[in-house]
Every structure is written in structure tokens, then in C-alpha cells.
Coordinates of C-alpha atoms in Angstrom, one line a residue:
Chain A
X1 CA -0.1 -0.1 -0.3
X2 CA 1.0 3.5 -1.0
X3 CA 2.0 6.0 1.8
X4 CA -0.9 8.1 -0.3
X5 CA -3.1 5.4 0.8
X6 CA -2.5 4.9 4.4
X7 CA -2.3 8.6 5.4
X8 CA -5.7 9.0 3.9
X9 CA -7.0 6.2 5.6
X10 CA -5.7 6.5 9.1
X11 CA -6.4 10.3 8.3
X12 CA -9.6 9.2 7.5
X13 CA -9.5 6.9 11.1
X14 CA -8.9 10.0 13.2
X15 CA -11.2 11.9 11.3
X16 CA -14.5 9.4 12.2
X17 CA -12.9 9.2 16.3
X18 CA -13.5 12.6 16.7
X19 CA -16.6 13.1 14.3
X20 CA -18.1 10.4 16.4
X21 CA -17.2 12.4 20.1
X22 CA -18.2 15.2 18.1
X23 CA -21.7 13.5 18.4
X24 CA -22.4 12.4 21.9
X25 CA -21.2 15.8 22.9
X26 CA -23.5 17.6 21.3
X27 CA -26.5 14.7 20.8
X28 CA -26.6 12.4 23.3
X29 CA -25.3 14.6 26.3
X30 CA -25.6 18.3 27.4
X31 CA -23.3 19.9 26.2
X32 CA -26.4 22.4 24.2
X33 CA -27.3 24.0 27.5
X34 CA -23.9 24.6 28.6
X35 CA -24.3 27.8 26.3
X36 CA -26.6 29.5 28.7
X37 CA -24.4 30.7 31.5
X38 CA -25.0 34.3 30.9
X39 CA -28.3 34.8 32.4
X40 CA -29.2 37.0 35.4
X41 CA -29.5 35.3 38.6
X42 CA -32.7 35.9 41.4
X43 CA -32.5 33.8 44.2
X44 CA -35.3 32.2 46.7
X45 CA -35.0 30.8 49.9
X46 CA -36.7 27.6 50.9
X47 CA -37.8 25.4 53.8
X48 CA -38.1 22.1 52.1
X49 CA -35.9 21.4 48.6
X50 CA -37.4 17.8 48.7
X51 CA -35.0 17.0 46.4
X52 CA -34.1 19.4 44.2
X53 CA -30.6 20.0 43.1
X54 CA -28.3 21.6 41.2
X55 CA -27.9 22.0 37.4
X56 CA -32.2 21.0 37.7
X57 CA -34.7 23.1 35.0
X58 CA -36.5 26.1 35.5
X59 CA -39.7 26.4 34.5
X60 CA -43.1 28.7 33.5
X61 CA -45.6 27.7 32.6
X62 CA -43.5 24.6 31.9
X63 CA -41.6 25.8 29.5
X64 CA -37.6 25.6 30.8
X65 CA -36.7 30.0 31.6
X66 CA -33.4 28.2 33.8
X67 CA -31.6 25.7 35.8
X68 CA -30.6 26.0 39.3
X69 CA -27.1 27.0 40.0
X70 CA -26.0 26.7 43.7
X71 CA -27.9 25.3 46.2
X72 CA -26.5 26.6 50.2
X73 CA -28.0 26.1 53.6
X74 CA -28.4 30.1 55.7
X75 CA -27.5 29.0 59.1
X76 CA -29.6 32.4 59.8
X77 CA -32.5 32.2 58.2
X78 CA -32.6 28.2 58.6
X79 CA -33.2 28.3 55.1
X80 CA -32.3 26.7 51.4
X81 CA -31.0 29.3 49.4
X82 CA -31.2 28.8 45.9
X83 CA -30.0 30.4 43.4
X84 CA -31.0 30.3 39.7
X85 CA -30.3 31.5 36.3
X86 CA -33.0 32.9 34.0
X87 CA -32.2 33.0 30.6
X88 CA -31.1 37.2 29.5
X89 CA -34.5 36.9 27.0
X90 CA -37.0 36.0 29.8
X91 CA -36.7 39.5 31.1
X92 CA -39.7 41.1 32.9
X93 CA -41.4 39.3 35.1
X94 CA -42.7 40.9 38.1
X95 CA -40.8 41.5 41.2
X96 CA -43.7 39.0 42.8
X97 CA -43.5 36.7 41.2
X98 CA -43.9 33.0 43.3
X99 CA -41.7 30.0 43.2
X100 CA -43.0 27.2 44.4
X101 CA -41.4 22.9 43.7
X102 CA -42.4 20.3 42.0
X103 CA -42.4 17.3 40.9
X104 CA -42.5 16.4 37.1
X105 CA -44.3 13.1 37.0
X106 CA -46.0 11.1 40.1
X107 CA -42.2 10.6 40.8
X108 CA -40.4 12.0 38.1
X109 CA -38.0 14.8 39.2
X110 CA -37.8 17.6 40.7
X111 CA -37.1 21.2 39.1
X112 CA -38.5 24.9 40.5
X113 CA -41.9 26.1 39.1
X114 CA -42.2 30.2 38.9
X115 CA -44.5 31.8 38.4
X116 CA -44.7 35.4 37.7
X117 CA -46.7 38.0 39.1
X118 CA -48.9 41.5 38.5
X119 CA -46.2 43.7 40.3
X120 CA -44.8 46.6 37.0
X121 CA -41.0 46.4 38.8
X122 CA -38.7 43.0 36.9
X123 CA -36.2 40.7 38.9
X124 CA -33.4 41.9 38.1
X125 CA -30.0 39.8 39.0
X126 CA -29.3 38.7 42.6
X127 CA -33.3 39.9 43.5
X128 CA -34.6 38.1 46.2
X129 CA -37.9 35.7 45.5
X130 CA -39.9 36.4 48.4
X131 CA -43.2 33.2 48.0
X132 CA -42.2 30.7 48.2
X133 CA -43.7 26.9 48.6
X134 CA -41.4 24.3 49.5
X135 CA -41.5 21.2 48.0
X136 CA -43.6 18.3 48.7
X137 CA -42.5 15.4 50.6
X138 CA -44.5 12.1 50.5
X139 CA -43.9 11.2 53.6
X140 CA -45.6 14.7 55.6
X141 CA -48.7 14.4 53.4
X142 CA -49.1 10.4 54.5
X143 CA -48.7 11.6 58.1
X144 CA -50.2 14.4 57.9
X145 CA -52.7 11.8 56.5
X146 CA -53.2 9.8 59.1
X147 CA -53.2 12.2 61.7
X148 CA -56.6 13.6 60.3
X149 CA -58.2 9.8 60.0
X150 CA -56.8 9.8 64.0
X151 CA -58.3 12.8 64.7
X152 CA -61.8 12.2 62.8
X153 CA -62.4 9.2 64.9
Chain B
X1 CA 11.2 -35.3 54.0
X2 CA 13.0 -31.9 54.9
X3 CA 14.2 -32.3 51.5
X4 CA 10.5 -32.3 49.7
X5 CA 10.2 -29.6 51.6
X6 CA 13.5 -27.4 51.0
X7 CA 12.3 -27.3 47.4
X8 CA 8.7 -26.4 47.3
X9 CA 9.7 -23.7 49.5
X10 CA 12.8 -23.2 47.7
X11 CA 10.4 -22.7 44.5
X12 CA 8.1 -20.9 45.9
X13 CA 10.8 -18.8 46.9
X14 CA 12.1 -19.4 42.5
X15 CA 8.7 -18.1 41.2
X16 CA 7.9 -14.7 43.3
X17 CA 10.8 -12.8 42.6
X18 CA 10.8 -13.7 39.1
X19 CA 6.9 -12.9 39.3
X20 CA 9.1 -9.4 41.2
X21 CA 11.9 -9.0 38.7
X22 CA 9.2 -9.5 35.6
X23 CA 7.1 -6.5 36.8
X24 CA 10.5 -4.8 37.6
X25 CA 10.9 -5.7 33.7
X26 CA 8.3 -4.1 32.4
X27 CA 8.9 -1.2 34.6
X28 CA 12.4 -0.5 33.3
X29 CA 10.9 -1.2 29.5
X30 CA 8.5 1.7 30.1
X31 CA 10.6 3.6 30.8
X32 CA 12.5 3.0 27.8
X33 CA 9.3 3.3 25.8
X34 CA 8.9 7.2 27.4
X35 CA 12.0 8.2 26.5
X36 CA 12.1 6.8 23.1
X37 CA 8.8 8.6 22.4
X38 CA 11.0 11.5 20.8
X39 CA 12.2 10.0 18.6
X40 CA 9.4 10.2 16.4
X41 CA 9.0 14.0 16.4
X42 CA 11.4 12.8 13.2
X43 CA 10.2 10.0 12.3
X44 CA 6.1 11.0 12.4
X45 CA 5.8 8.2 9.4
X46 CA 6.3 5.2 11.1
X47 CA 3.3 6.8 13.7
X48 CA 1.6 6.2 10.5
X49 CA 1.9 3.1 9.8
X50 CA 0.9 1.7 13.0
X51 CA -2.2 4.0 13.6
X52 CA -3.1 2.0 10.3
X53 CA -2.3 -1.6 11.3
X54 CA -3.9 -1.1 15.4
X55 CA -6.3 1.7 14.4
X56 CA -7.5 1.9 10.9
X57 CA -7.7 -1.6 10.8
X58 CA -9.4 -2.7 14.1
X59 CA -12.5 -0.4 13.2
X60 CA -14.5 -2.7 11.3
X61 CA -14.4 -5.3 13.8
X62 CA -15.9 -2.2 16.4
X63 CA -18.3 -0.3 14.5
X64 CA -20.4 -3.8 13.7
X65 CA -19.7 -4.5 17.6
X66 CA -20.6 -1.6 18.8
X67 CA -24.5 -1.1 16.2
X68 CA -25.2 -5.1 17.9
X69 CA -24.3 -4.5 21.5
X70 CA -26.5 -0.2 20.9
X71 CA -29.2 -2.6 19.6
X72 CA -29.5 -5.2 22.1
X73 CA -29.2 -3.2 24.8
X74 CA -32.5 -0.8 23.7
X75 CA -34.4 -4.1 22.9
X76 CA -33.2 -5.0 27.0
X77 CA -34.1 -2.2 28.2
X78 CA -37.6 -1.5 26.3
X79 CA -37.9 -4.7 27.8
X80 CA -37.2 -3.9 31.6
X81 CA -38.9 -0.5 30.7
X82 CA -42.1 -0.8 29.2
X83 CA -43.7 -2.0 32.5
X84 CA -43.7 1.4 34.2
X85 CA -44.8 2.8 31.2
X86 CA -40.9 4.7 31.1
X87 CA -39.9 3.4 28.2
X88 CA -39.7 6.8 27.3
X89 CA -35.8 6.2 29.0
X90 CA -34.4 3.7 27.5
X91 CA -32.0 6.2 25.6
X92 CA -31.5 7.2 28.9
X93 CA -30.4 4.2 29.9
X94 CA -28.5 2.8 26.7
X95 CA -26.8 6.7 26.4
X96 CA -25.3 5.9 29.6
X97 CA -23.8 2.9 29.9
X98 CA -22.6 3.2 26.9
X99 CA -20.1 5.7 27.9
X100 CA -19.5 5.0 31.0
X101 CA -19.1 1.5 30.5
X102 CA -19.3 -0.2 27.5
X103 CA -18.0 2.0 25.7
X104 CA -14.8 2.5 27.3
X105 CA -14.2 -1.4 28.4
X106 CA -16.2 -3.6 25.2
X107 CA -13.4 -1.3 22.9
X108 CA -10.9 -2.4 25.1
X109 CA -11.5 -5.6 24.8
X110 CA -11.5 -6.9 21.7
X111 CA -9.2 -4.0 21.4
X112 CA -7.4 -6.8 23.2
X113 CA -7.9 -9.3 21.0
X114 CA -7.3 -8.6 17.8
X115 CA -4.9 -5.1 18.3
X116 CA -2.5 -6.6 21.1
X117 CA -1.7 -10.0 20.5
X118 CA -0.8 -8.5 16.8
X119 CA 1.3 -5.5 17.9
X120 CA 2.6 -8.2 21.2
X121 CA 3.3 -11.3 18.2
X122 CA 4.8 -8.5 15.1
X123 CA 7.1 -8.0 18.5
X124 CA 7.8 -11.4 19.8
X125 CA 8.2 -13.0 16.1
X126 CA 11.2 -10.1 15.4
X127 CA 12.5 -10.7 18.7
X128 CA 12.8 -14.5 18.0
X129 CA 14.3 -13.9 14.5
X130 CA 16.9 -11.8 15.5
X131 CA 15.3 -8.2 14.3
X132 CA 15.5 -6.2 16.8
X133 CA 19.3 -7.5 17.8
X134 CA 21.1 -6.7 14.1
X135 CA 18.9 -3.3 14.9
X136 CA 21.4 -2.8 18.0
X137 CA 24.4 -3.8 16.4
X138 CA 22.8 -1.2 13.7
X139 CA 23.6 1.3 16.6
X140 CA 19.4 1.5 16.0
X141 CA 17.3 2.0 19.1
X142 CA 14.4 -1.1 18.6
X143 CA 12.3 0.1 21.2
X144 CA 12.4 3.6 19.6
X145 CA 11.7 2.7 16.1
X146 CA 9.8 -0.5 17.1
X147 CA 7.5 -0.3 20.4
X148 CA 7.3 3.0 20.9
X149 CA 5.9 3.7 17.4
X150 CA 3.0 0.5 18.6
X151 CA 2.6 1.7 22.4
X152 CA 1.3 5.4 20.6
X153 CA -0.3 4.3 18.6
X154 CA -2.4 2.1 20.7
X155 CA -2.5 5.7 23.2
X156 CA -4.2 7.6 20.2
X157 CA -6.9 4.9 18.7
X158 CA -8.3 3.0 21.6
X159 CA -9.7 6.2 22.8
X160 CA -10.9 7.3 19.1
X161 CA -12.4 3.7 19.0
X162 CA -14.4 3.8 21.8
X163 CA -15.8 6.9 20.4
X164 CA -16.8 5.0 17.5
X165 CA -17.4 2.3 19.5
X166 CA -20.3 4.9 21.6
X167 CA -21.6 6.7 18.7
X168 CA -22.3 3.5 16.5
X169 CA -24.0 2.1 19.7
X170 CA -26.5 4.8 20.2
X171 CA -27.2 5.3 16.9
X172 CA -28.0 1.0 16.8
X173 CA -30.1 1.1 20.5
X174 CA -31.9 4.6 18.5
X175 CA -32.2 2.2 15.4
X176 CA -34.1 0.0 17.7
X177 CA -36.3 2.1 19.5
X178 CA -37.9 4.8 17.1
X179 CA -37.7 2.8 14.1
X180 CA -38.5 -1.1 15.0
X181 CA -40.1 -0.3 18.4
X182 CA -41.4 3.2 17.7
X183 CA -40.7 5.8 20.3
X184 CA -40.9 8.8 19.5
X185 CA -37.1 10.7 18.4
X186 CA -37.0 13.3 19.8
X187 CA -38.2 11.7 23.1
X188 CA -35.2 9.8 22.3
X189 CA -32.8 13.0 22.0
X190 CA -33.9 15.4 24.9
X191 CA -34.6 12.4 27.4
X192 CA -31.0 11.9 27.1
X193 CA -29.5 15.4 26.3
X194 CA -31.3 16.6 30.6
X195 CA -29.8 13.1 31.8
X196 CA -26.2 12.8 30.1
X197 CA -23.3 15.1 31.8
X198 CA -20.4 15.8 29.5
X199 CA -18.0 16.2 31.5
X200 CA -19.2 13.5 33.3
X201 CA -20.9 11.0 31.5
X202 CA -19.1 11.2 28.7
X203 CA -15.1 12.5 29.6
X204 CA -14.8 9.5 32.6
X205 CA -15.8 7.3 30.0
X206 CA -13.0 9.1 27.4
X207 CA -10.3 9.3 30.5
X208 CA -11.1 4.9 31.2
X209 CA -10.7 4.4 26.9
X210 CA -7.5 6.7 27.7
X211 CA -6.1 4.3 30.5
X212 CA -7.5 1.0 28.9
X213 CA -5.4 2.5 25.7
X214 CA -2.5 2.7 27.9
X215 CA -2.4 -0.8 29.6
X216 CA -2.8 -2.7 27.6
X217 CA -0.1 -1.2 24.4
X218 CA 2.2 -1.6 27.8
X219 CA 1.3 -5.3 28.7
X220 CA 1.1 -5.9 24.7
X221 CA 4.7 -4.5 23.3
X222 CA 5.8 -6.2 26.8
X223 CA 4.8 -9.5 26.0
X224 CA 6.1 -8.9 22.7
X225 CA 9.8 -8.2 23.4
X226 CA 10.4 -10.7 26.4
X227 CA 9.1 -12.8 24.9
X228 CA 11.0 -16.7 25.2
X229 CA 12.1 -16.8 21.5
X230 CA 11.2 -20.1 20.3
X231 CA 8.0 -20.9 18.9
X232 CA 6.2 -22.0 21.7
X233 CA 7.7 -18.9 23.0
X234 CA 6.1 -16.2 21.0
X235 CA 2.8 -18.4 21.7
X236 CA 2.6 -18.8 25.0
X237 CA 3.4 -14.5 24.9
X238 CA 0.4 -14.0 22.2
X239 CA -1.5 -15.9 24.9
X240 CA -0.6 -14.0 27.6
X241 CA -1.6 -10.8 26.2
X242 CA -5.0 -11.2 26.1
X243 CA -5.5 -12.2 28.6
X244 CA -3.2 -10.6 30.8
X245 CA -5.3 -7.4 29.4
X246 CA -8.2 -8.8 29.6
X247 CA -7.3 -9.0 33.1
X248 CA -6.3 -6.0 33.6
X249 CA -9.3 -4.0 31.7
X250 CA -11.6 -5.5 34.1
X251 CA -10.2 -4.3 37.5
X252 CA -9.3 -1.0 36.5
X253 CA -12.6 -0.5 35.1
X254 CA -14.1 -1.5 38.6
X255 CA -11.5 0.7 40.4
X256 CA -12.3 3.8 38.1
X257 CA -15.7 3.1 37.8
X258 CA -15.6 3.3 41.8
X259 CA -13.3 6.4 41.8
X260 CA -15.6 8.2 39.0
X261 CA -19.2 7.1 40.2
X262 CA -18.9 5.5 42.9
X263 CA -19.4 8.5 45.6

């Protein structure tokens, strides 16, 4: 086999490997969602975040508009502080918008649902959402249900 | 009686010393190969030739294996998930297992069998026919000229082959899931994109395949270089490459998985 064919085939092999890597990165992994990191960051305090994780989605009316970037615990208010990055094109949420932790499906992953308010001012970088609703913890609900049943009798 | 006992103990000691000295030779050999890598800068043609025989010629078996592994994974995952109505998560299962485990491991096992054994046999035969000694007589360093290009070619080829394996496997999974089982194409990709992390999964899989490539290439060239230069010794060396290579891959895979995903 002459040098040209040999080098051509090796070149094709290396290119195929790189294309495969690129394809896996683009279509099968979350590379595409890395781009939106130039959004603005807002915060919300929750009593209980349930199973929320960093990188969980933030959605309004079911449409993904951002992502949770950080979760920490505030020792002064004894609350969880969730920071979320909202994509820059969604920049007109009223300041009295509320955030609740919801579950997609019965046992699916948890996400933050943003419900717009009615104020004229908009949320900007660094804003804190005051009206929040914690995650529903199944054990607590079952516990409450059992207590209320017991009270009835 | 005592004599037999002493003989046994001596045998044990001899075996241990032989194993330790072999391990030492393998490590010294590795350092010499590293030193010999610099020779590739002036002679890139040597590397290209080895990339062809190590990488390109292994490509077909990798593509075929990847396609069928991906298709079987999709069928089995569907069977397990359809009871829970969760068949849309099939792509997550297929893609994650391919990227994290099956891609690197099966590629490395096939690589050890296809390319590793060929490397050992080739180098061993060069040693048996005294081509390596002949090079030394002509003041050509055989490690730099023969071993280093093969070693580096193996290390470069493994991650590329593993990436191709995983990509073709995902395609195979897609074919079965969407064309055969009638899942939604959009759900297939979006579920995978929602769950598969670029660095955590794809990156760690690539690190695995790089480590496997290093170990298999090292074992293959060392077994060839260190073989007993007879036809029988050559056969044993080739067998050892496949056996030690495969075992090393599986054990290292456990260690790497525990380090990467085991927290």
C-alpha cells in the first residue's frame, strides 16, 4: 500500500473518531445547554427543597427558562437558599413572582416552577423571590393524612 | 522429607522472584519506551503506519460490535422499562451505559484481542528472528524504532475507537428504539440530553478508554519484547497479552468506576 492511501486512511480514522466524539457531545449529552450561562441569577428561600439538585430546571408554565446554579443553607434564617440562573431573554418577570418546587410526574425529578406576579417592576440579577412554596414531601403528606384520619375517629 | 519441603519452599521463592523481576523489567521497559517517544517527532511516518495497523484495521470489528451492542441494549432496556411506562427513558439507559462502561470496556477487550495480540506476535517474531538484535548491531535503538510507535499508536487509537463504538452504539439504539419499537425520536434525544453530563459521563468514559489503551498497549509490547524467542514462547506471549490485558481492563474498570461514579 502506498504512503498516500495509508495516510489517507489514518486521517479518515482519526477524523471519524473526532466526529464520533463531537456527535456524542452534541446529540447525546447536555453540551447544548451549557451555552446559556450568561443569564441573570436570582435567589429564593425555601423551608424544604426536597430532592432539588444543582442543574435542576427552572420552568414557567412548563417551559424551561433557566437552571438551578447553587443550593446552600442559611444558618441565620434556617432556610435553604436556591440560586437560579434565568436565561437573558426572559427578563420581564414581576418582582412579586412566586417560586414553588414541583415534581414532574408522580415520581419524576423536581424542578422550580416560577409563577409570574402582577407588579410593574421586574426581577433583576440579585433579586430575591419572597413568595415560595416548599417541596411536597410524600412522608409528611401521608403523616398528615393519617393524623387527620385518626382525629376523625 | 525435609528435602522435599525445602524444594517446595525454594520453588515458591523462585516463582516470587521471577514475578517481581518481570514486573521490574516491565516498568524499566515502560520508562525506556517513554524515552523513545521523542524519536517519533523526527519520524512521524512510523507512527502513521502503526496507526493504520492498530487503529484503522480494528475499526470494522468495533463498528459492527458497537452497532449490535447498542441494538441489544435498546431491546433489553425496552423490555425492562415498558412495564413502568418509562420506555422514554430507554435512551438514558442506553447512552449512559455505553458512554460510562460498555464503550470503553468492550472496545478495550476487542482491542486487546485484535490489535494487542497482533502487536505481541509481531514484536515477538522480530525478536525470535533476531531483527531486534540486528537493529542494535546497526546502532538503531529498537525501542525507539519499533516499540515506541506501536505503543503510542495504541494509546491514540483506543479513545478514538471507544468514541466510535459509543457513537455507533447510540445509533444502533436509536434504530431499534425509534424504527423498530416505535418510540418518539424527539423524546429519545431529549431524555438523553437531559440526563447525560458532558464531563461527568462522556469525559470520564474517555479517561477510562485512555487508561485502558495505555495498559493494553503496554502489556502487548512488553509481552512481545520479553517473550522467549521460540515458536512456543511466542504463542504463550500472545496468549498472555489477551489474558492479562482483558483481566487488567476489567479490574481497572472497577477501580476507575469506583473512583469516578462511586461517591
